[in-house]
PDB file of C-alpha atoms in Angstrom:
ATOM      1  CA  ASP A  20      -0.013  -0.065  -0.153  1.00 53.00           C
ATOM      2  CA  SER A  21       1.844   3.096  -1.231  1.00 65.00           C
ATOM      3  CA  GLY A  22      -0.860   5.762  -0.639  1.00 64.00           C
ATOM      4  CA  PRO A  23      -0.513   8.856   1.657  1.00 63.00           C
ATOM      5  CA  ILE A  24      -0.680   8.427   5.318  1.00 64.00           C
ATOM      6  CA  PHE A  25      -3.022  10.377   7.514  1.00 62.00           C
ATOM      7  CA  ASP A  26      -2.461  10.458  11.143  1.00 59.00           C
ATOM      8  CA  ASP A  27      -5.612  10.798  13.395  1.00 61.00           C
ATOM      9  CA  GLU A  28      -4.384  13.408  15.272  1.00 62.00           C
ATOM     10  CA  PRO A  29      -1.468  15.995  14.319  1.00 58.00           C
ATOM     11  CA  LEU A  30       1.469  15.950  16.378  1.00 59.00           C
ATOM     12  CA  GLN A  31       1.633  19.693  16.816  1.00 60.00           C
ATOM     13  CA  LYS A  32      -0.850  22.503  16.175  1.00 59.00           C
ATOM     14  CA  VAL A  33       0.446  25.288  14.322  1.00 58.00           C
ATOM     15  CA  SER A  34      -0.622  28.863  15.535  1.00 59.00           C
ATOM     16  CA  ASN A  35      -2.365  31.110  13.183  1.00 56.00           C
ATOM     17  CA  ASP A  36      -1.344  34.399  14.381  1.00 55.00           C
ATOM     18  CA  ASP A  37      -1.877  37.265  11.774  1.00 52.00           C
ATOM     19  CA  HIS A  38       1.211  39.314  12.846  1.00 55.00           C
ATOM     20  CA  TYR A  39       3.239  36.652  10.934  1.00 54.00           C
ATOM     21  CA  ASN A  40       0.766  35.535   8.502  1.00 55.00           C
ATOM     22  CA  VAL A  41       1.841  36.854   5.138  1.00 55.00           C
ATOM     23  CA  PHE A  42      -1.586  36.114   3.612  1.00 55.00           C
ATOM     24  CA  ALA A  43      -3.385  38.173   6.424  1.00 54.00           C
ATOM     25  CA  ILE A  44      -5.356  41.021   4.941  1.00 55.00           C
ATOM     26  CA  GLU A  45      -4.947  43.252   7.837  1.00 56.00           C
ATOM     27  CA  SER A  46      -1.705  42.694   9.572  1.00 53.00           C
ATOM     28  CA  VAL A  47      -0.006  44.589  12.212  1.00 56.00           C
ATOM     29  CA  HIS A  48       3.447  45.925  11.548  1.00 56.00           C
ATOM     30  CA  PRO A  49       5.644  47.373  13.995  1.00 57.00           C
ATOM     31  CA  LYS A  50       6.484  50.854  13.457  1.00 60.00           C
ATOM     32  CA  GLN A  51       9.950  51.541  12.127  1.00 57.00           C
ATOM     33  CA  SER A  52      12.211  53.296  14.696  1.00 59.00           C
ATOM     34  CA  GLU A  53      14.688  54.718  11.891  1.00 60.00           C
ATOM     35  CA  PRO A  54      13.299  56.682   9.009  1.00 56.00           C
ATOM     36  CA  VAL A  55      14.291  55.248   5.617  1.00 53.00           C
ATOM     37  CA  HIS A  56      16.464  57.958   4.077  1.00 52.00           C
ATOM     38  CA  ASP A  57      16.445  59.082   0.493  1.00 53.00           C
ATOM     39  CA  THR A  58      19.220  57.612  -1.697  1.00 52.00           C
ATOM     40  CA  TYR A  59      20.465  59.022  -4.961  1.00 50.00           C
ATOM     41  CA  PRO A  60      22.352  57.292  -7.694  1.00 52.00           C
ATOM     42  CA  ILE A  61      25.199  58.562  -9.175  1.00 53.00           C
ATOM     43  CA  GLU A  62      27.492  57.586 -12.024  1.00 52.00           C
ATOM     44  CA  GLN A  63      31.041  57.235 -10.994  1.00 54.00           C
ATOM     45  CA  ASP A  64      33.697  55.436 -13.748  1.00 54.00           C
ATOM     46  CA  ALA A  65      30.650  53.753 -15.534  1.00 51.00           C
ATOM     47  CA  GLN A  66      29.314  52.143 -12.415  1.00 54.00           C
ATOM     48  CA  ILE A  67      26.132  53.366 -10.536  1.00 55.00           C
ATOM     49  CA  VAL A  68      26.938  53.988  -6.746  1.00 53.00           C
ATOM     50  CA  VAL A  69      23.968  54.876  -4.453  1.00 52.00           C
ATOM     51  CA  ILE A  70      24.751  57.479  -1.726  1.00 52.00           C
ATOM     52  CA  ASP A  71      22.762  57.918   1.181  1.00 52.00           C
ATOM     53  CA  SER A  72      21.142  61.326   1.723  1.00 52.00           C
ATOM     54  CA  LEU A  73      22.629  61.784   5.236  1.00 52.00           C
ATOM     55  CA  ASP A  74      26.143  60.956   4.109  1.00 53.00           C
ATOM     56  CA  MET A  75      25.618  63.151   0.994  1.00 53.00           C
ATOM     57  CA  ASN A  76      25.656  66.275   3.539  1.00 57.00           C
ATOM     58  CA  TYR A  77      28.878  65.008   5.222  1.00 59.00           C
ATOM     59  CA  ASP A  78      30.190  64.348   1.841  1.00 64.00           C
ATOM     60  CA  ARG A  79      29.204  67.587   0.332  1.00 67.00           C
ATOM     61  CA  GLU A  80      30.760  69.469   3.172  1.00 70.00           C
ATOM     62  CA  GLU A  81      33.893  67.303   2.776  1.00 73.00           C
ATOM     63  CA  ILE A  82      34.008  67.792  -0.814  1.00 71.00           C
ATOM     64  CA  ASP A  83      33.557  71.558  -0.347  1.00 73.00           C
ATOM     65  CA  GLN A  84      36.226  71.828   2.120  1.00 78.00           C
ATOM     66  CA  ASN A  85      38.595  69.915  -0.259  1.00 80.00           C
ATOM     67  CA  ASP A  86      37.633  72.111  -3.166  1.00 81.00           C
ATOM     68  CA  ASP A  87      38.479  75.113  -1.064  1.00 84.00           C
ATOM     69  CA  ASP A  88      41.643  73.590  -0.083  1.00 87.00           C
ATOM     70  CA  ASN A  89      42.564  72.583  -3.746  1.00 89.00           C
ATOM     71  CA  ASP A  90      41.552  76.321  -4.664  1.00 91.00           C
ATOM     72  CA  ARG A  91      43.807  78.014  -2.011  1.00 93.00           C
ATOM     73  CA  ALA A  92      46.602  75.473  -2.930  1.00 93.00           C
ATOM     74  CA  LYS A  93      46.201  76.486  -6.714  1.00 94.00           C
ATOM     75  CA  GLU A  94      45.928  80.199  -5.597  1.00 95.00           C
ATOM     76  CA  ARG A  95      49.157  79.906  -3.503  1.00 95.00           C
ATOM     77  CA  GLU A  96      51.165  78.162  -6.655  1.00 96.00           C
ATOM     78  CA  LEU A  97      49.859  80.942  -8.903  1.00 96.00           C
ATOM     79  CA  LEU A  98      50.937  83.737  -6.456  1.00 96.00           C
ATOM     80  CA  ALA A  99      54.353  82.076  -6.038  1.00 96.00           C
ATOM     81  CA  SER A 100      54.534  81.648  -9.869  1.00 96.00           C
ATOM     82  CA  LEU A 101      53.568  85.450 -10.352  1.00 97.00           C
ATOM     83  CA  ILE A 102      55.932  86.460  -7.548  1.00 97.00           C
ATOM     84  CA  GLU A 103      58.830  84.496  -9.223  1.00 96.00           C
ATOM     85  CA  LYS A 104      58.090  86.082 -12.616  1.00 96.00           C
ATOM     86  CA  LEU A 105      57.954  89.719 -11.108  1.00 97.00           C
ATOM     87  CA  LYS A 106      61.348  88.990  -9.285  1.00 97.00           C
ATOM     88  CA  CYS A 107      62.715  87.886 -12.842  1.00 96.00           C
ATOM     89  CA  GLU A 108      61.240  91.173 -14.374  1.00 97.00           C
ATOM     90  CA  ILE A 109      62.763  93.283 -11.803  1.00 97.00           C
ATOM     91  CA  ASP A 110      66.095  91.723 -12.426  1.00 97.00           C
ATOM     92  CA  GLU A 111      65.970  92.268 -15.965  1.00 97.00           C
ATOM     93  CA  SER A 112      64.916  95.865 -15.604  1.00 97.00           C
ATOM     94  CA  LYS A 113      67.743  96.269 -13.128  1.00 97.00           C
ATOM     95  CA  ASN A 114      70.164  94.759 -15.805  1.00 97.00           C
ATOM     96  CA  ARG A 115      68.674  97.075 -18.602  1.00 97.00           C
ATOM     97  CA  ASN A 116      68.952 100.341 -16.236  1.00 97.00           C
ATOM     98  CA  LYS A 117      72.569  99.395 -15.591  1.00 97.00           C
ATOM     99  CA  PHE A 118      73.433  98.642 -19.309  1.00 97.00           C
ATOM    100  CA  LEU A 119      71.633 102.088 -20.100  1.00 97.00           C
ATOM    101  CA  GLU A 120      73.394 103.988 -17.463  1.00 97.00           C
ATOM    102  CA  THR A 121      76.814 102.622 -18.625  1.00 97.00           C
ATOM    103  CA  SER A 122      76.069 103.400 -22.285  1.00 97.00           C
ATOM    104  CA  ASN A 123      74.990 106.901 -21.336  1.00 97.00           C
ATOM    105  CA  LYS A 124      78.231 107.564 -19.409  1.00 97.00           C
ATOM    106  CA  VAL A 125      80.062 106.213 -22.423  1.00 97.00           C
ATOM    107  CA  LEU A 126      77.918 108.428 -24.878  1.00 97.00           C
ATOM    108  CA  MET A 127      78.582 111.576 -22.316  1.00 97.00           C
ATOM    109  CA  GLU A 128      82.303 110.976 -22.617  1.00 97.00           C
ATOM    110  CA  LYS A 129      82.374 110.680 -26.320  1.00 97.00           C
ATOM    111  CA  LEU A 130      80.131 113.755 -26.599  1.00 97.00           C
ATOM    112  CA  LYS A 131      82.539 115.507 -24.356  1.00 97.00           C
ATOM    113  CA  GLY A 132      85.451 114.525 -26.556  1.00 96.00           C
ATOM    114  CA  GLU A 133      83.367 115.639 -29.606  1.00 97.00           C
ATOM    115  CA  ILE A 134      83.042 118.889 -27.930  1.00 97.00           C
ATOM    116  CA  GLU A 135      86.471 119.348 -27.023  1.00 96.00           C
ATOM    117  CA  ASP A 136      87.533 118.623 -30.595  1.00 96.00           C
ATOM    118  CA  PHE A 137      84.946 121.118 -31.963  1.00 96.00           C
ATOM    119  CA  LYS A 138      86.425 123.688 -29.662  1.00 96.00           C
ATOM    120  CA  ASN A 139      89.800 122.991 -30.741  1.00 94.00           C
ATOM    121  CA  LYS A 140      88.805 123.089 -34.665  1.00 94.00           C
ATOM    122  CA  ASN A 141      86.924 126.139 -33.770  1.00 93.00           C
ATOM    123  CA  LYS A 142      90.059 127.925 -32.201  1.00 92.00           C
ATOM    124  CA  SER A 143      92.223 126.607 -35.186  1.00 91.00           C
ATOM    125  CA  LEU A 144      89.735 128.013 -37.818  1.00 90.00           C
ATOM    126  CA  GLU A 145      89.703 131.468 -36.013  1.00 88.00           C
ATOM    127  CA  SER A 146      93.476 131.346 -35.776  1.00 86.00           C
ATOM    128  CA  SER A 147      93.689 130.628 -39.635  1.00 84.00           C
ATOM    129  CA  LYS A 148      91.247 133.525 -40.250  1.00 79.00           C
ATOM    130  CA  THR A 149      93.270 135.737 -38.067  1.00 79.00           C
ATOM    131  CA  ILE A 150      96.545 134.819 -39.817  1.00 78.00           C
ATOM    132  CA  SER A 151      94.842 135.222 -43.377  1.00 74.00           C
ATOM    133  CA  LYS A 152      93.637 138.610 -42.500  1.00 70.00           C
ATOM    134  CA  LYS A 153      97.167 139.747 -41.978  1.00 62.00           C
TER     135      LYS A 153
END
């Protein structure tokens, strides 16, 4: 005889509690103690990452702080670069001024020599005129 076996009395009675019955129409669910946070998907390196909204505020502040730090670092680098460039330009200007001062001195000496030659030639011409008038 290979049919089903029915016991006259079940070994254990199963409780029918609506709280745990998934098929119950009105079941009582305990209230969640923690709220469900919004999540926002973002793409990162062709993968989708879900960030919890509470973490986003912290992350946003941290990112803003990092951005500020990066901006300050870039500003410092830029200022250092500009200062270095200005120092080079100042040095070039000093060198150019020294060259111009030296050139000016040389030209002044040359001009003094030319003026002296002119005076001598002028005296010579006047002497020649005086001699030729006699």
